[in-house]
PDB file of C-alpha atoms in Angstrom:
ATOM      1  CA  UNK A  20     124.603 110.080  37.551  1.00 81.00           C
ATOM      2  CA  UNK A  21     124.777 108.955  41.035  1.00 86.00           C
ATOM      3  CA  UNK A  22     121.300 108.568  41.522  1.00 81.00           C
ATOM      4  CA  UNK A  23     120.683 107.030  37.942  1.00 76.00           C
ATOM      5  CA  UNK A  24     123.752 104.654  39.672  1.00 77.00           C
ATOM      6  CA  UNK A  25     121.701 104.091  42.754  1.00 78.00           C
ATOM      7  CA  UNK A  26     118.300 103.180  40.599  1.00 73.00           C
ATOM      8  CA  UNK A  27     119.922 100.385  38.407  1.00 70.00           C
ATOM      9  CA  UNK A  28     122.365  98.948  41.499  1.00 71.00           C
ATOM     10  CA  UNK A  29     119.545  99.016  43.335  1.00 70.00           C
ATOM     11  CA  UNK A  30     117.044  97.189  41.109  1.00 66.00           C
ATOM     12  CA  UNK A  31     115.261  94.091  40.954  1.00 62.00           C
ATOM     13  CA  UNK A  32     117.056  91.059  39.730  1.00 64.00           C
ATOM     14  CA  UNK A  33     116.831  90.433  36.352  1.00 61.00           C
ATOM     15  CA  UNK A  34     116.243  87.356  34.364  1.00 63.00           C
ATOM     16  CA  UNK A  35     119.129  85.648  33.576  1.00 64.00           C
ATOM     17  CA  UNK A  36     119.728  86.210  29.360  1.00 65.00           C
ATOM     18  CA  UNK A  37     123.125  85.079  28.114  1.00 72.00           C
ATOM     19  CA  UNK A  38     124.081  86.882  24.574  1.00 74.00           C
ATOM     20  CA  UNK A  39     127.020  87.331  23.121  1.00 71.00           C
ATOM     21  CA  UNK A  40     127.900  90.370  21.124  1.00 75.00           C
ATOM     22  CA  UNK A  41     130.697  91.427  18.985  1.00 76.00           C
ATOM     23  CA  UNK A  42     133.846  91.444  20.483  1.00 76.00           C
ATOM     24  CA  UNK A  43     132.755  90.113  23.915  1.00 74.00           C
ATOM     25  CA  UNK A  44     134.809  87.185  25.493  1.00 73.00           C
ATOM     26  CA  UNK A  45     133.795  84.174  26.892  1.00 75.00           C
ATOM     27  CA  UNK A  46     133.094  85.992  30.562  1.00 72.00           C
ATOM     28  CA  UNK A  47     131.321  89.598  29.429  1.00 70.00           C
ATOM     29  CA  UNK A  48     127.783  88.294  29.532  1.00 67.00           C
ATOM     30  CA  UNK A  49     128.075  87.040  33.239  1.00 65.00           C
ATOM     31  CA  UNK A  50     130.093  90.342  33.730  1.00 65.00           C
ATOM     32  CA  UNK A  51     127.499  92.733  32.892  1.00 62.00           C
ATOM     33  CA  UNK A  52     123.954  92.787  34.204  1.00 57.00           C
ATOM     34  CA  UNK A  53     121.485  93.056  31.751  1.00 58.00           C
ATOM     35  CA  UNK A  54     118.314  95.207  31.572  1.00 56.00           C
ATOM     36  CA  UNK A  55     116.239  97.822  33.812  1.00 56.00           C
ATOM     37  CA  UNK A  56     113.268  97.301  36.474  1.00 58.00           C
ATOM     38  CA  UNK A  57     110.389  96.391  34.483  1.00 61.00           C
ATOM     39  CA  UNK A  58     107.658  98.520  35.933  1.00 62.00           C
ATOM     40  CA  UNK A  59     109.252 101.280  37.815  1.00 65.00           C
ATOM     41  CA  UNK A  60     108.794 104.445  36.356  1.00 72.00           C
ATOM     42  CA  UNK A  61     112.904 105.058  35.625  1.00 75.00           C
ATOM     43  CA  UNK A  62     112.291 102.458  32.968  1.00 75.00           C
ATOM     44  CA  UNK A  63     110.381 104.643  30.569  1.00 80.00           C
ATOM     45  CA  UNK A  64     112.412 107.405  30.648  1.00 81.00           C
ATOM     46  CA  UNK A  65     115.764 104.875  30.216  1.00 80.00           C
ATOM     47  CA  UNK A  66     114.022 103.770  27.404  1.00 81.00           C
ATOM     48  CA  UNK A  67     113.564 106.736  25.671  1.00 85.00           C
ATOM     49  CA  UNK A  68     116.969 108.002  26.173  1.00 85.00           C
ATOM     50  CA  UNK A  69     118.716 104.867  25.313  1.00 83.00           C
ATOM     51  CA  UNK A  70     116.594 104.434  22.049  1.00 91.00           C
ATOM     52  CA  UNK A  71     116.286 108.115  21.231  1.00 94.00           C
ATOM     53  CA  UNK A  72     119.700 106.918  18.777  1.00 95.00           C
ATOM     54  CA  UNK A  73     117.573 104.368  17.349  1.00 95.00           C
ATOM     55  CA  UNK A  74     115.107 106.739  16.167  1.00 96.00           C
ATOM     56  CA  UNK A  75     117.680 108.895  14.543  1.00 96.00           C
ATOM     57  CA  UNK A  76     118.578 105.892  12.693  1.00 97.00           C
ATOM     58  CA  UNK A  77     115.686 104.733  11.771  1.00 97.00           C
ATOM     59  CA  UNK A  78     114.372 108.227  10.665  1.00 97.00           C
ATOM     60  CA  UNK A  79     117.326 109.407   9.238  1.00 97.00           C
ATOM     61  CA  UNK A  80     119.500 107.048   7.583  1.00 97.00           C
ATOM     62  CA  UNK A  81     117.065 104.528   6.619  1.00 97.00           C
ATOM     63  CA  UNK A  82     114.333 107.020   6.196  1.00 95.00           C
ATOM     64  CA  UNK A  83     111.265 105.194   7.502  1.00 96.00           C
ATOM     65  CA  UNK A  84     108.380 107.806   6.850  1.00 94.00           C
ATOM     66  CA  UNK A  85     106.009 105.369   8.675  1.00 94.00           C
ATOM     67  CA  UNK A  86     107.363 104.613  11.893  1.00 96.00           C
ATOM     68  CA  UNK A  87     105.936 104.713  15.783  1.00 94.00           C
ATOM     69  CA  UNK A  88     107.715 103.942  18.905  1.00 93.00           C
ATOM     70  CA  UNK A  89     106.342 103.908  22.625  1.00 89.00           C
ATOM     71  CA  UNK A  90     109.354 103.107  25.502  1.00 85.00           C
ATOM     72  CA  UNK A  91     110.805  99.797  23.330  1.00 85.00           C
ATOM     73  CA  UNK A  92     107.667  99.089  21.268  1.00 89.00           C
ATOM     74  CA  UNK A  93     108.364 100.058  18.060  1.00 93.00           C
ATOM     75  CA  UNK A  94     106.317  99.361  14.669  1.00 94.00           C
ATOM     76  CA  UNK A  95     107.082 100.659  11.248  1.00 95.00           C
ATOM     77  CA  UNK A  96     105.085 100.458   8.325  1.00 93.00           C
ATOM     78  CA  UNK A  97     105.683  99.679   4.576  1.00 93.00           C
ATOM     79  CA  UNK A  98     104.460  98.385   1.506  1.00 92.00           C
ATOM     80  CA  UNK A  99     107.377  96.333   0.565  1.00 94.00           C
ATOM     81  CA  UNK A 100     107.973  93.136   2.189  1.00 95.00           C
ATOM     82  CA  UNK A 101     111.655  92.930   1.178  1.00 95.00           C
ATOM     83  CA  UNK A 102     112.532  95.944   1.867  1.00 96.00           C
ATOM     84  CA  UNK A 103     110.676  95.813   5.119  1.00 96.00           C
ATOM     85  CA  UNK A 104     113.181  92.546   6.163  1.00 96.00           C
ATOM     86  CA  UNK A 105     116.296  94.994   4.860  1.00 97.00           C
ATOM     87  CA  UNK A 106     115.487  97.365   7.129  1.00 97.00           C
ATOM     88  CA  UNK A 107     114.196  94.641  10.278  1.00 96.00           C
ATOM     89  CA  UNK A 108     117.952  93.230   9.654  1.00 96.00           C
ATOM     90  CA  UNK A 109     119.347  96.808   9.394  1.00 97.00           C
ATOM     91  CA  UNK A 110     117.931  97.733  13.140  1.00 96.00           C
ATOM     92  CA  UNK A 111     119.106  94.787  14.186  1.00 94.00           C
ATOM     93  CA  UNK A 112     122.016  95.432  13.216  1.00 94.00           C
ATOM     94  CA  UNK A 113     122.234  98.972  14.536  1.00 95.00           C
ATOM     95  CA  UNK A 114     121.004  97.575  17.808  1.00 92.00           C
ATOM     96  CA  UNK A 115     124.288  95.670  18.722  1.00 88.00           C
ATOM     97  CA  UNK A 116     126.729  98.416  18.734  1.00 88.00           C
ATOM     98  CA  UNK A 117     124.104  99.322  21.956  1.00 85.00           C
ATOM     99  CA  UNK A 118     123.957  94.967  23.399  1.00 81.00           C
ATOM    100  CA  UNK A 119     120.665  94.684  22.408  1.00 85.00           C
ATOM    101  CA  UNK A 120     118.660  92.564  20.392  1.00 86.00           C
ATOM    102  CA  UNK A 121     115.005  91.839  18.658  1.00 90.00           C
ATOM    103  CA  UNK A 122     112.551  89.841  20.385  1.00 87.00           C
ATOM    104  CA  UNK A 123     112.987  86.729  18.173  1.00 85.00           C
ATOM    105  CA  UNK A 124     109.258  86.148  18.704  1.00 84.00           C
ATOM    106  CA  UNK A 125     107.595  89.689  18.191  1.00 85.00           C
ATOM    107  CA  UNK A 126     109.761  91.270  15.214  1.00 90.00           C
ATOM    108  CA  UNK A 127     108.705  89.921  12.136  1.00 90.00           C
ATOM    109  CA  UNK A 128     107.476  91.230   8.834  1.00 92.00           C
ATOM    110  CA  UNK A 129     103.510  90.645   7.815  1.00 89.00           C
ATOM    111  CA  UNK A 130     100.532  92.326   6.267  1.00 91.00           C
ATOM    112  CA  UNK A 131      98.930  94.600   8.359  1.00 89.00           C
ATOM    113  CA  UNK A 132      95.693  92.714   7.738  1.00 91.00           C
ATOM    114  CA  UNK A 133      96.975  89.937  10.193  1.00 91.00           C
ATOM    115  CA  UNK A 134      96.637  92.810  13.388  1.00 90.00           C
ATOM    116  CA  UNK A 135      99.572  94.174  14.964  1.00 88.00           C
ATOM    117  CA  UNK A 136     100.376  94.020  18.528  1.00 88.00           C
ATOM    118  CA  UNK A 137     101.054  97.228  19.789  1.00 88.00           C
ATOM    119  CA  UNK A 138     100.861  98.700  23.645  1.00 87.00           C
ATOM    120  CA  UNK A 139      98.117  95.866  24.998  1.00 86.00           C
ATOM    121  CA  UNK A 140      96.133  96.287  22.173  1.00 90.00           C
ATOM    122  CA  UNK A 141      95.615  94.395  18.306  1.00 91.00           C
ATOM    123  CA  UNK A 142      95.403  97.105  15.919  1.00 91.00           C
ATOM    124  CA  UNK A 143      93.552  95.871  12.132  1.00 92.00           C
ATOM    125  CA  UNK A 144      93.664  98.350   9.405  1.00 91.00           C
ATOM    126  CA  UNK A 145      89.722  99.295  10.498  1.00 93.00           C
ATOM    127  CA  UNK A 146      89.365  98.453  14.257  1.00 93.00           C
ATOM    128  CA  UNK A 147      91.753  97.518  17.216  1.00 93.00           C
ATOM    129  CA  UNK A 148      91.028  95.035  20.373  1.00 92.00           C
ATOM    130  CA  UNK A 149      92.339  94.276  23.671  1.00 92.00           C
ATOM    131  CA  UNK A 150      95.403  91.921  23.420  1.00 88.00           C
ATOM    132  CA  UNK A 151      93.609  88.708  24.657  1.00 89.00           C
ATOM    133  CA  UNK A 152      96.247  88.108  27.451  1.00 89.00           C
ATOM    134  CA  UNK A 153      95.601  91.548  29.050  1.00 88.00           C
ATOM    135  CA  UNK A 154      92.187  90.680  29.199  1.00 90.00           C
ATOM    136  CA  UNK A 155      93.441  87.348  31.093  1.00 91.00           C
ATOM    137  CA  UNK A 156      95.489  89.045  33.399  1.00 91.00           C
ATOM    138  CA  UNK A 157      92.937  91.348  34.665  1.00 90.00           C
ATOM    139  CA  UNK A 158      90.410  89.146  34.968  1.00 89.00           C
ATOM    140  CA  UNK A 159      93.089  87.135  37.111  1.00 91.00           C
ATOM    141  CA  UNK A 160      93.855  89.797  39.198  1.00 90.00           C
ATOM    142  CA  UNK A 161      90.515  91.326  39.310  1.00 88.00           C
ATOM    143  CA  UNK A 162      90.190  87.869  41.263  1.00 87.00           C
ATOM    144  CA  UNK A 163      92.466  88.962  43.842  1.00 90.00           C
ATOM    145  CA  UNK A 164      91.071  92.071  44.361  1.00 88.00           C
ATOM    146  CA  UNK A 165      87.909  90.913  45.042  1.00 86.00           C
ATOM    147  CA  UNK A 166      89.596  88.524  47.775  1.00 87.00           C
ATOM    148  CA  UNK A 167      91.489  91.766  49.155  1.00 89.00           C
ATOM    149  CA  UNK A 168      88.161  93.699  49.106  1.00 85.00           C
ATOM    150  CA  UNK A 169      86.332  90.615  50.739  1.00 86.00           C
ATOM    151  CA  UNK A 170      88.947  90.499  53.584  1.00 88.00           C
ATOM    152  CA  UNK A 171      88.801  94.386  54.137  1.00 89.00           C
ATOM    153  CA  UNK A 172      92.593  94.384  53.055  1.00 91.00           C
ATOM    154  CA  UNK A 173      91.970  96.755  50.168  1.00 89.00           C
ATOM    155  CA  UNK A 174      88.827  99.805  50.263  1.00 89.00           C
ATOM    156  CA  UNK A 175      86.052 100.344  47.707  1.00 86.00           C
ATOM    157  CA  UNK A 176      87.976 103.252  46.585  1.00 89.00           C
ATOM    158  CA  UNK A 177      91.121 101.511  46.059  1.00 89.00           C
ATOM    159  CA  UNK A 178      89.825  98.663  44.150  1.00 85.00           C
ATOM    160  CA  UNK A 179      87.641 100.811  41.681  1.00 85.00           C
ATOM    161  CA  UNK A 180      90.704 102.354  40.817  1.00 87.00           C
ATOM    162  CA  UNK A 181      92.435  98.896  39.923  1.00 85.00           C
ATOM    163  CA  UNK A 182      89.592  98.352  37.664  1.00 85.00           C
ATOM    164  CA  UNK A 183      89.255 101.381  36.261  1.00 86.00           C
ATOM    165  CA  UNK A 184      92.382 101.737  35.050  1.00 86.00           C
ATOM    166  CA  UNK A 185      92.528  98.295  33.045  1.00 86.00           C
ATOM    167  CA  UNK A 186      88.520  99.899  32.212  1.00 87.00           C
ATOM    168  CA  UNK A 187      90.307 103.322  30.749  1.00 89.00           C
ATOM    169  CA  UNK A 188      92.767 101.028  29.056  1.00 88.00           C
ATOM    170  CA  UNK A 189      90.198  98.605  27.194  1.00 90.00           C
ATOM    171  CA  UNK A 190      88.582 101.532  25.968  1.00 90.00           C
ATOM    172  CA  UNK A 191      90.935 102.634  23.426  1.00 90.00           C
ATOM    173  CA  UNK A 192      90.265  99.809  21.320  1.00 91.00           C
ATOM    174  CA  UNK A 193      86.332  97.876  20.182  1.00 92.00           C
ATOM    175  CA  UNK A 194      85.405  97.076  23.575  1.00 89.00           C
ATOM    176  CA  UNK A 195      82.266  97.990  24.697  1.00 89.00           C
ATOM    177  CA  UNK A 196      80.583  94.665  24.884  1.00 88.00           C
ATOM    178  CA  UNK A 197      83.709  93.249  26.210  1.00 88.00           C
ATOM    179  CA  UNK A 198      83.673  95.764  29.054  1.00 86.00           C
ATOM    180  CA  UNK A 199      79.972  95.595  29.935  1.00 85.00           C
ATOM    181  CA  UNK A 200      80.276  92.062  30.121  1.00 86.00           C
ATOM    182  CA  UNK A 201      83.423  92.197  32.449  1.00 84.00           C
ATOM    183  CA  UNK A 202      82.066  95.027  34.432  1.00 80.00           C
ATOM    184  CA  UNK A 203      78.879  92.803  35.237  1.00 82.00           C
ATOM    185  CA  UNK A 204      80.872  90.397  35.871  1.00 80.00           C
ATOM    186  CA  UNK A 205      82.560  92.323  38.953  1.00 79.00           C
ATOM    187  CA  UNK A 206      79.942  94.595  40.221  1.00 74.00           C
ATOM    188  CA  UNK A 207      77.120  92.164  39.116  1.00 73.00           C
ATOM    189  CA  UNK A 208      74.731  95.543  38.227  1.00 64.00           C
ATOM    190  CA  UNK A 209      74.288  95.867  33.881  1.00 55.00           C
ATOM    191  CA  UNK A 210      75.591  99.614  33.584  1.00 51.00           C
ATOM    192  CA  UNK A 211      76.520 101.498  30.404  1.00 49.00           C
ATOM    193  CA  UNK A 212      80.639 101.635  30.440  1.00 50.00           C
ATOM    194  CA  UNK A 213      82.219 104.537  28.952  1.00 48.00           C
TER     195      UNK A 213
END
């Protein structure tokens, strides 16, 4: 506990959110700070452990049979609509006994058909792509590794493992032209990209 203590103390400053929950007073959102470093490694397995509850109750008691969560990305599929939004406003629900809340913007009800967005990727009923802003943001900071490389601030080795990574990534989903074309792009050599 004290280290778990130390970790969240510790952290990064978080964006300021104010939301008000049952029983709170007009003070307890500027009393408590809100949410875990995004990116450090503690924030997986606080995710898990503070959502583990949430899976109980969405397995158990509402008995989802098709339902798939990674950290806080959760998706759960259905072939009711209605009963979909009973069970969206059931979590939510659920959720406030522990402060939190839905995205507003990414928890919504709609046919599979449409794509969902799911870990960096859009995932159709017979093929999946790279979430179009992932593809942005490396190619942004694919730009800055270059500029690193260029000024001898970052080695070969350590900048083909930037891009490899985002290259491992992109190839769980319908990406092979995509990544040819990117990896020409960088290296400036047409390979074949596994």
């Amino acid at each position: 506990m004290w280290l778990i203590d130390r970790i969240i103390d510790n952290s990064n400053e978080q964006e300021e959110h104010i939301q008000y929950f049952p029983d709170d007073d007009l003070f307890t959102p500027h009393q408590r700070r809100r949410g875990l470093p995004i990116g450090n490694l503690t924030s997986q397995l606080f995710g898990n452990y503070y959502l583990s509850a949430l899976d109980h109750f969405i397995k158990e008691e509402l008995q989802c049979k098709y339902y798939v969560r990674y950290v806080d990305d959760f998706v759960i599929l259905g072939d009711d609509k209605s009963e979909l939004n009973q069970i969206k406003s059931s979590i939510s629900q659920f959720l406030t006994t522990y402060r939190l809340i839905l995205h507003p913007n990414k928890s919504r009800v709609y046919p599979t058909k449409d794509g969902v967005t799911f870990l960096g990727h859009r995932v159709f009923p017979d093929f999946k792509l790279v979430n179009s802003e992932s593809v942005r943001r490396f190619r942004k900071r694919t730009r800055k590794y270059i500029e690193s490389y260029h000024n001898d601030t970052m080695s070969q080795f350590e900048f083909y493992q930037c891009t490899r990574s985002w290259f491992a990534h992109a190839a769980f989903s319908d990406t092979f032209r995509l990544r040819k074309k990117i990896y020409y792009d960088i290296y400036g050599k047409d390979v074949v990209v596994y």
